[in-house]
Amino acid sequence: MKTNHVKAKLKRGEPSIGTWLTLPDSMSARLMARAGFDWLTVELEHTPITFETAAQDFAIIAATGPAPLVRIPWNSAETIKRVLDTGAWGIVVPMVNSRAEAEAVVDAALYAPQGNRSIGGYSHAANFDTDAATYYAKANEQILVVVMIEHIRGVERADEILSVPGIDAVFIGPNDLHNSMGLKPVFDSDDKRFVDAVAHVLKTAKANGIAAGIHVVDAPAAQRRMAEGFQFIAVASEAGMMLAKAGEITKALNLGAGKPALAKY
Ligand code: 3PY
Ligand code: MG
């Protein structure tokens, strides 16, 4: 069975850098899987990507080299089961604000005795290049479980959330976190409330022996977050990179400001 290199790196205390896939066509996975990122997260939370396209993405990504991860639309056992059974190597769960919610994530993601994941499916074993029996025996050691703290309520309860056994990493959503404090949703700011919240989550993750992660917009921001101790870092998205480059070209050629559709990443 293949080793989930992202989980292994995070456990060793090393950084692991990836990006988000947001376009609803597997050509995006095919092209981005060769770009050099450690992992690619298929975005089901804020896009029209279907389970079927996501399953194709997971297979393409796993066969090419990066780890196929997925951000699910909401903390739901049903969705966690379907994305893992269709071959994701790990889940990113949005808006986890309490210990009970974090426990529900682990319960859905891991097989007994650590959790209560139901047995079934076929693509999961194929994406780890193994047979079903080996997958069922070893999946708990390889599946990456990432909970998002992206609300001030989650920040306030960071210790009770991040001490739940079975969680590998916490991932901060800066836009939602700003928004939850009545601030403009942005990837970064020097507002003291945001800075203190991020520092608190980072410190609490370290105290609980798990990796801290955050979404950033470019390479300098990723380097800065790594220097602070963040390990699981998402840089923008494939659509964000495409539009950033397009904007650069239209600006250089004086073609006008353009109308970028992408508000978030
Ligand atoms: C946020 O910024 O809220 C995110 O969810 C980023 O992934
Ligand atoms: Mg968010």
mmCIF file of C-alpha atoms and ligand atoms in Angstrom:
data_model
loop_
_atom_site.group_PDB
_atom_site.id
_atom_site.type_symbol
_atom_site.label_atom_id
_atom_site.label_comp_id
_atom_site.label_asym_id
_atom_site.label_seq_id
_atom_site.Cartn_x
_atom_site.Cartn_y
_atom_site.Cartn_z
ATOM 1 C CA MET A 1 0.000 0.000 0.000
ATOM 2 C CA LYS A 2 1.260 3.484 -0.862
ATOM 3 C CA THR A 3 2.282 5.745 2.010
ATOM 4 C CA ASN A 4 0.468 9.050 2.392
ATOM 5 C CA HIS A 5 3.570 11.228 2.125
ATOM 6 C CA VAL A 6 1.726 14.317 3.373
ATOM 7 C CA LYS A 7 0.686 12.650 6.624
ATOM 8 C CA ALA A 8 4.245 11.304 7.044
ATOM 9 C CA LYS A 9 5.826 14.742 6.466
ATOM 10 C CA LEU A 10 3.480 16.478 8.887
ATOM 11 C CA LYS A 11 4.182 13.833 11.530
ATOM 12 C CA ARG A 12 7.921 14.426 11.092
ATOM 13 C CA GLY A 13 7.336 18.148 11.645
ATOM 14 C CA GLU A 14 8.063 19.083 8.015
ATOM 15 C CA PRO A 15 6.059 21.494 5.860
ATOM 16 C CA SER A 16 3.841 20.239 3.043
ATOM 17 C CA ILE A 17 2.619 22.655 0.398
ATOM 18 C CA GLY A 18 -0.339 22.240 -1.941
ATOM 19 C CA THR A 19 -3.069 24.118 -3.712
ATOM 20 C CA TRP A 20 -6.815 23.986 -4.288
ATOM 21 C CA LEU A 21 -8.573 22.617 -7.372
ATOM 22 C CA THR A 22 -11.784 24.516 -8.028
ATOM 23 C CA LEU A 23 -12.600 24.034 -11.714
ATOM 24 C CA PRO A 24 -15.276 21.408 -12.415
ATOM 25 C CA ASP A 25 -13.326 19.378 -14.971
ATOM 26 C CA SER A 26 -10.662 16.724 -14.387
ATOM 27 C CA MET A 27 -8.349 18.316 -16.951
ATOM 28 C CA SER A 28 -7.496 20.701 -14.130
ATOM 29 C CA ALA A 29 -6.292 17.782 -11.951
ATOM 30 C CA ARG A 30 -4.420 16.282 -14.879
ATOM 31 C CA LEU A 31 -2.432 19.464 -15.520
ATOM 32 C CA MET A 32 -1.930 20.599 -11.914
ATOM 33 C CA ALA A 33 -0.831 17.141 -10.700
ATOM 34 C CA ARG A 34 2.382 17.650 -12.668
ATOM 35 C CA ALA A 35 3.169 21.123 -11.285
ATOM 36 C CA GLY A 36 5.162 19.939 -8.249
ATOM 37 C CA PHE A 37 2.782 20.424 -5.321
ATOM 38 C CA ASP A 38 2.791 17.844 -2.506
ATOM 39 C CA TRP A 39 -0.993 17.597 -2.524
ATOM 40 C CA LEU A 40 -4.032 18.934 -4.324
ATOM 41 C CA THR A 41 -7.303 19.563 -2.508
ATOM 42 C CA VAL A 42 -10.436 19.150 -4.604
ATOM 43 C CA GLU A 43 -12.827 21.888 -3.499
ATOM 44 C CA LEU A 44 -16.367 20.642 -2.935
ATOM 45 C CA GLU A 45 -17.326 23.379 -0.481
ATOM 46 C CA HIS A 46 -17.670 26.380 -2.777
ATOM 47 C CA THR A 47 -17.752 24.949 -6.313
ATOM 48 C CA PRO A 48 -20.059 22.960 -8.623
ATOM 49 C CA ILE A 49 -17.624 19.986 -8.656
ATOM 50 C CA THR A 50 -19.631 16.742 -8.379
ATOM 51 C CA PHE A 51 -18.691 13.514 -6.531
ATOM 52 C CA GLU A 52 -18.103 11.912 -9.913
ATOM 53 C CA THR A 53 -15.616 14.548 -11.100
ATOM 54 C CA ALA A 54 -13.952 14.511 -7.676
ATOM 55 C CA ALA A 55 -13.496 10.716 -7.882
ATOM 56 C CA GLN A 56 -11.832 11.107 -11.286
ATOM 57 C CA ASP A 57 -9.624 13.878 -9.879
ATOM 58 C CA PHE A 58 -8.558 11.678 -6.938
ATOM 59 C CA ALA A 59 -7.547 8.854 -9.311
ATOM 60 C CA ILE A 60 -5.573 11.149 -11.632
ATOM 61 C CA ILE A 61 -3.804 12.909 -8.763
ATOM 62 C CA ALA A 62 -2.918 9.660 -6.938
ATOM 63 C CA ALA A 63 -1.596 8.046 -10.118
ATOM 64 C CA THR A 64 0.548 11.096 -10.929
ATOM 65 C CA GLY A 65 2.148 11.649 -7.525
ATOM 66 C CA PRO A 66 0.616 14.278 -5.248
ATOM 67 C CA ALA A 67 -1.760 13.245 -2.474
ATOM 68 C CA PRO A 68 -5.439 13.656 -3.451
ATOM 69 C CA LEU A 69 -7.232 15.572 -0.699
ATOM 70 C CA VAL A 70 -10.716 17.037 -0.626
ATOM 71 C CA ARG A 71 -12.481 19.847 1.183
ATOM 72 C CA ILE A 72 -16.005 18.656 1.830
ATOM 73 C CA PRO A 73 -18.975 21.046 1.738
ATOM 74 C CA TRP A 74 -19.806 20.634 5.422
ATOM 75 C CA ASN A 75 -19.039 18.389 8.386
ATOM 76 C CA SER A 76 -21.162 15.412 7.354
ATOM 77 C CA ALA A 77 -20.459 11.718 7.982
ATOM 78 C CA GLU A 78 -22.201 10.837 4.736
ATOM 79 C CA THR A 79 -19.927 13.087 2.675
ATOM 80 C CA ILE A 80 -16.782 11.957 4.493
ATOM 81 C CA LYS A 81 -17.679 8.333 3.712
ATOM 82 C CA ARG A 82 -18.285 9.023 0.031
ATOM 83 C CA VAL A 83 -15.121 11.016 -0.631
ATOM 84 C CA LEU A 84 -12.904 8.521 1.208
ATOM 85 C CA ASP A 85 -14.608 5.542 -0.455
ATOM 86 C CA THR A 86 -14.082 7.167 -3.864
ATOM 87 C CA GLY A 87 -10.367 7.519 -3.242
ATOM 88 C CA ALA A 88 -9.392 10.702 -1.409
ATOM 89 C CA TRP A 89 -6.336 10.283 0.804
ATOM 90 C CA GLY A 90 -7.522 12.894 3.250
ATOM 91 C CA ILE A 91 -10.279 15.312 4.174
ATOM 92 C CA VAL A 92 -10.372 18.991 5.061
ATOM 93 C CA VAL A 93 -13.510 19.713 7.074
ATOM 94 C CA PRO A 94 -14.773 23.312 7.201
ATOM 95 C CA MET A 95 -15.999 25.260 10.211
ATOM 96 C CA VAL A 96 -15.286 22.896 13.112
ATOM 97 C CA ASN A 97 -16.309 24.862 16.186
ATOM 98 C CA SER A 98 -16.573 22.370 19.043
ATOM 99 C CA ARG A 99 -15.079 19.172 20.441
ATOM 100 C CA ALA A 100 -18.235 17.225 19.528
ATOM 101 C CA GLU A 101 -17.910 18.353 15.901
ATOM 102 C CA ALA A 102 -14.234 17.333 15.841
ATOM 103 C CA GLU A 103 -15.088 13.932 17.341
ATOM 104 C CA ALA A 104 -17.746 13.432 14.650
ATOM 105 C CA VAL A 105 -15.088 14.035 11.947
ATOM 106 C CA VAL A 106 -12.757 11.379 13.375
ATOM 107 C CA ASP A 107 -15.641 8.953 13.911
ATOM 108 C CA ALA A 108 -16.624 9.228 10.223
ATOM 109 C CA ALA A 109 -13.079 9.173 8.810
ATOM 110 C CA LEU A 110 -11.548 6.214 10.667
ATOM 111 C CA TYR A 111 -12.530 2.557 10.770
ATOM 112 C CA ALA A 112 -13.151 0.798 14.114
ATOM 113 C CA PRO A 113 -11.828 0.774 16.747
ATOM 114 C CA GLN A 114 -10.763 4.453 16.409
ATOM 115 C CA GLY A 115 -13.915 5.404 14.487
ATOM 116 C CA ASN A 116 -17.060 4.099 12.920
ATOM 117 C CA ARG A 117 -16.454 4.365 9.151
ATOM 118 C CA SER A 118 -18.547 1.910 7.166
ATOM 119 C CA ILE A 119 -16.844 -0.763 5.023
ATOM 120 C CA GLY A 120 -17.412 -0.511 1.262
ATOM 121 C CA GLY A 121 -16.245 0.995 -2.025
ATOM 122 C CA TYR A 122 -13.451 0.126 -4.487
ATOM 123 C CA SER A 123 -11.564 3.251 -5.635
ATOM 124 C CA HIS A 124 -10.030 3.792 -2.181
ATOM 125 C CA ALA A 125 -7.832 0.675 -2.442
ATOM 126 C CA ALA A 126 -6.994 1.366 -6.101
ATOM 127 C CA ASN A 127 -5.766 4.886 -5.276
ATOM 128 C CA PHE A 128 -3.431 3.472 -2.621
ATOM 129 C CA ASP A 129 -2.320 0.808 -5.117
ATOM 130 C CA THR A 130 -3.454 -2.065 -2.909
ATOM 131 C CA ASP A 131 -6.286 -4.563 -2.387
ATOM 132 C CA ALA A 132 -9.422 -3.927 -0.340
ATOM 133 C CA ALA A 133 -8.434 -6.119 2.635
ATOM 134 C CA THR A 134 -5.088 -4.325 3.031
ATOM 135 C CA TYR A 135 -6.797 -0.963 2.665
ATOM 136 C CA TYR A 136 -9.339 -1.762 5.406
ATOM 137 C CA ALA A 137 -6.531 -2.923 7.710
ATOM 138 C CA LYS A 138 -4.225 0.053 7.079
ATOM 139 C CA ALA A 139 -6.406 3.014 6.057
ATOM 140 C CA ASN A 140 -6.479 4.542 9.553
ATOM 141 C CA GLU A 141 -2.684 4.902 9.397
ATOM 142 C CA GLN A 142 -2.793 6.711 6.028
ATOM 143 C CA ILE A 143 -5.930 8.886 5.927
ATOM 144 C CA LEU A 144 -5.159 12.529 6.678
ATOM 145 C CA VAL A 145 -7.716 14.218 8.918
ATOM 146 C CA VAL A 146 -7.686 18.019 8.819
ATOM 147 C CA VAL A 147 -10.206 20.174 10.676
ATOM 148 C CA MET A 148 -10.669 23.837 9.853
ATOM 149 C CA ILE A 149 -10.752 26.532 12.469
ATOM 150 C CA GLU A 150 -12.245 29.515 10.693
ATOM 151 C CA HIS A 151 -14.603 31.061 13.218
ATOM 152 C CA ILE A 152 -13.753 32.933 16.403
ATOM 153 C CA ARG A 153 -15.863 30.359 18.316
ATOM 154 C CA GLY A 154 -13.493 27.643 17.047
ATOM 155 C CA VAL A 155 -10.480 29.743 18.055
ATOM 156 C CA GLU A 156 -11.875 30.112 21.565
ATOM 157 C CA ARG A 157 -12.292 26.322 21.777
ATOM 158 C CA ALA A 158 -9.075 25.444 19.933
ATOM 159 C CA ASP A 159 -7.685 23.311 22.748
ATOM 160 C CA GLU A 160 -10.797 21.142 23.154
ATOM 161 C CA ILE A 161 -11.015 20.707 19.345
ATOM 162 C CA LEU A 162 -7.347 20.009 18.624
ATOM 163 C CA SER A 163 -6.891 17.545 21.487
ATOM 164 C CA VAL A 164 -9.332 15.072 19.882
ATOM 165 C CA PRO A 165 -7.331 11.911 19.057
ATOM 166 C CA GLY A 166 -7.177 11.147 15.328
ATOM 167 C CA ILE A 167 -6.785 14.733 14.085
ATOM 168 C CA ASP A 168 -3.574 15.277 12.097
ATOM 169 C CA ALA A 169 -3.765 18.994 11.359
ATOM 170 C CA VAL A 170 -5.746 22.183 11.785
ATOM 171 C CA PHE A 171 -6.241 24.471 8.787
ATOM 172 C CA ILE A 172 -7.131 28.133 9.289
ATOM 173 C CA GLY A 173 -9.576 29.742 6.839
ATOM 174 C CA PRO A 174 -8.559 33.408 7.055
ATOM 175 C CA ASN A 175 -11.543 34.774 5.127
ATOM 176 C CA ASP A 176 -14.186 33.151 7.289
ATOM 177 C CA LEU A 177 -12.175 33.885 10.416
ATOM 178 C CA HIS A 178 -12.042 37.611 9.609
ATOM 179 C CA ASN A 179 -15.729 37.527 8.723
ATOM 180 C CA SER A 180 -16.684 35.866 12.020
ATOM 181 C CA MET A 181 -15.125 38.809 13.860
ATOM 182 C CA GLY A 182 -16.973 41.409 11.798
ATOM 183 C CA LEU A 183 -13.885 42.179 9.693
ATOM 184 C CA LYS A 184 -13.585 42.305 5.904
ATOM 185 C CA PRO A 185 -12.941 38.758 4.569
ATOM 186 C CA VAL A 186 -9.319 38.673 3.365
ATOM 187 C CA PHE A 187 -6.460 36.167 3.376
ATOM 188 C CA ASP A 188 -4.298 38.206 5.699
ATOM 189 C CA SER A 189 -4.364 41.393 7.706
ATOM 190 C CA ASP A 190 -2.565 43.007 10.586
ATOM 191 C CA ASP A 191 -5.748 43.474 12.594
ATOM 192 C CA LYS A 192 -4.765 42.490 16.124
ATOM 193 C CA ARG A 193 -7.804 40.247 16.606
ATOM 194 C CA PHE A 194 -6.876 38.223 13.519
ATOM 195 C CA VAL A 195 -3.159 38.113 14.339
ATOM 196 C CA ASP A 196 -3.872 36.972 17.924
ATOM 197 C CA ALA A 197 -6.381 34.332 16.747
ATOM 198 C CA VAL A 198 -3.887 32.865 14.254
ATOM 199 C CA ALA A 199 -1.102 32.825 16.868
ATOM 200 C CA HIS A 200 -3.417 31.114 19.364
ATOM 201 C CA VAL A 201 -4.375 28.343 16.911
ATOM 202 C CA LEU A 202 -0.722 27.795 15.933
ATOM 203 C CA LYS A 203 0.363 27.563 19.570
ATOM 204 C CA THR A 204 -2.517 25.259 20.506
ATOM 205 C CA ALA A 205 -1.816 22.934 17.561
ATOM 206 C CA LYS A 206 1.821 22.648 18.617
ATOM 207 C CA ALA A 207 0.862 22.030 22.244
ATOM 208 C CA ASN A 208 -1.363 19.162 21.075
ATOM 209 C CA GLY A 209 1.334 17.682 18.817
ATOM 210 C CA ILE A 210 -0.504 18.273 15.532
ATOM 211 C CA ALA A 211 0.372 20.309 12.427
ATOM 212 C CA ALA A 212 -0.984 23.803 11.839
ATOM 213 C CA GLY A 213 -2.036 24.976 8.395
ATOM 214 C CA ILE A 214 -3.364 28.061 6.684
ATOM 215 C CA HIS A 215 -4.486 29.254 3.241
ATOM 216 C CA VAL A 216 -2.303 31.950 1.645
ATOM 217 C CA VAL A 217 -2.294 33.699 -1.730
ATOM 218 C CA ASP A 218 1.304 33.493 -2.938
ATOM 219 C CA ALA A 219 4.784 32.032 -2.400
ATOM 220 C CA PRO A 220 6.163 34.864 -0.169
ATOM 221 C CA ALA A 221 3.173 34.463 2.150
ATOM 222 C CA ALA A 222 3.741 30.678 2.235
ATOM 223 C CA GLN A 223 7.399 31.261 3.169
ATOM 224 C CA ARG A 224 6.426 33.659 5.929
ATOM 225 C CA ARG A 225 3.877 31.221 7.374
ATOM 226 C CA MET A 226 6.417 28.371 7.207
ATOM 227 C CA ALA A 227 8.929 30.508 9.118
ATOM 228 C CA GLU A 228 6.243 31.021 11.789
ATOM 229 C CA GLY A 229 5.861 27.246 12.138
ATOM 230 C CA PHE A 230 2.934 26.460 9.851
ATOM 231 C CA GLN A 231 3.295 23.141 8.025
ATOM 232 C CA PHE A 232 0.128 22.419 6.000
ATOM 233 C CA ILE A 233 0.020 25.381 3.631
ATOM 234 C CA ALA A 234 -2.356 25.903 0.716
ATOM 235 C CA VAL A 235 -1.255 28.462 -1.850
ATOM 236 C CA ALA A 236 -4.191 29.974 -3.755
ATOM 237 C CA SER A 237 -6.023 27.753 -6.266
ATOM 238 C CA GLU A 238 -5.568 26.802 -9.881
ATOM 239 C CA ALA A 239 -8.248 29.325 -10.940
ATOM 240 C CA GLY A 240 -6.605 32.014 -8.802
ATOM 241 C CA MET A 241 -3.237 31.351 -10.449
ATOM 242 C CA MET A 242 -4.827 31.462 -13.909
ATOM 243 C CA LEU A 243 -6.545 34.780 -13.243
ATOM 244 C CA ALA A 244 -3.500 36.301 -11.552
ATOM 245 C CA LYS A 245 -1.398 35.551 -14.636
ATOM 246 C CA ALA A 246 -4.151 36.779 -16.979
ATOM 247 C CA GLY A 247 -4.415 40.019 -15.018
ATOM 248 C CA GLU A 248 -0.648 40.499 -15.150
ATOM 249 C CA ILE A 249 -0.667 40.124 -18.948
ATOM 250 C CA THR A 250 -3.676 42.354 -19.602
ATOM 251 C CA LYS A 251 -2.180 44.999 -17.309
ATOM 252 C CA ALA A 252 1.235 44.871 -19.009
ATOM 253 C CA LEU A 253 -0.407 45.225 -22.404
ATOM 254 C CA ASN A 254 -2.725 47.990 -21.279
ATOM 255 C CA LEU A 255 -5.810 46.015 -22.182
ATOM 256 C CA GLY A 256 -7.835 47.454 -19.350
ATOM 257 C CA ALA A 257 -8.494 46.324 -15.831
ATOM 258 C CA GLY A 258 -10.486 43.233 -16.775
ATOM 259 C CA LYS A 259 -13.274 41.862 -14.626
ATOM 260 C CA PRO A 260 -11.832 39.061 -12.482
ATOM 261 C CA ALA A 261 -14.614 36.789 -11.331
ATOM 262 C CA LEU A 262 -12.682 35.286 -8.474
ATOM 263 C CA ALA A 263 -13.450 36.923 -5.156
ATOM 264 C CA LYS A 264 -11.853 34.433 -2.790
ATOM 265 C CA TYR A 265 -8.712 32.753 -4.015
HETATM 266 C C1 3PY B 1 -11.310 30.769 4.214
HETATM 267 O O1 3PY B 1 -10.446 31.641 4.061
HETATM 268 O O2 3PY B 1 -12.364 30.965 4.853
HETATM 269 C C2 3PY B 1 -11.100 29.457 3.642
HETATM 270 O O3 3PY B 1 -11.940 28.593 3.810
HETATM 271 C C3 3PY B 1 -9.845 29.231 2.872
HETATM 272 O O4 3PY B 1 -9.729 27.934 2.404
HETATM 273 MG MG MG B 2 -13.742 29.192 4.705
#
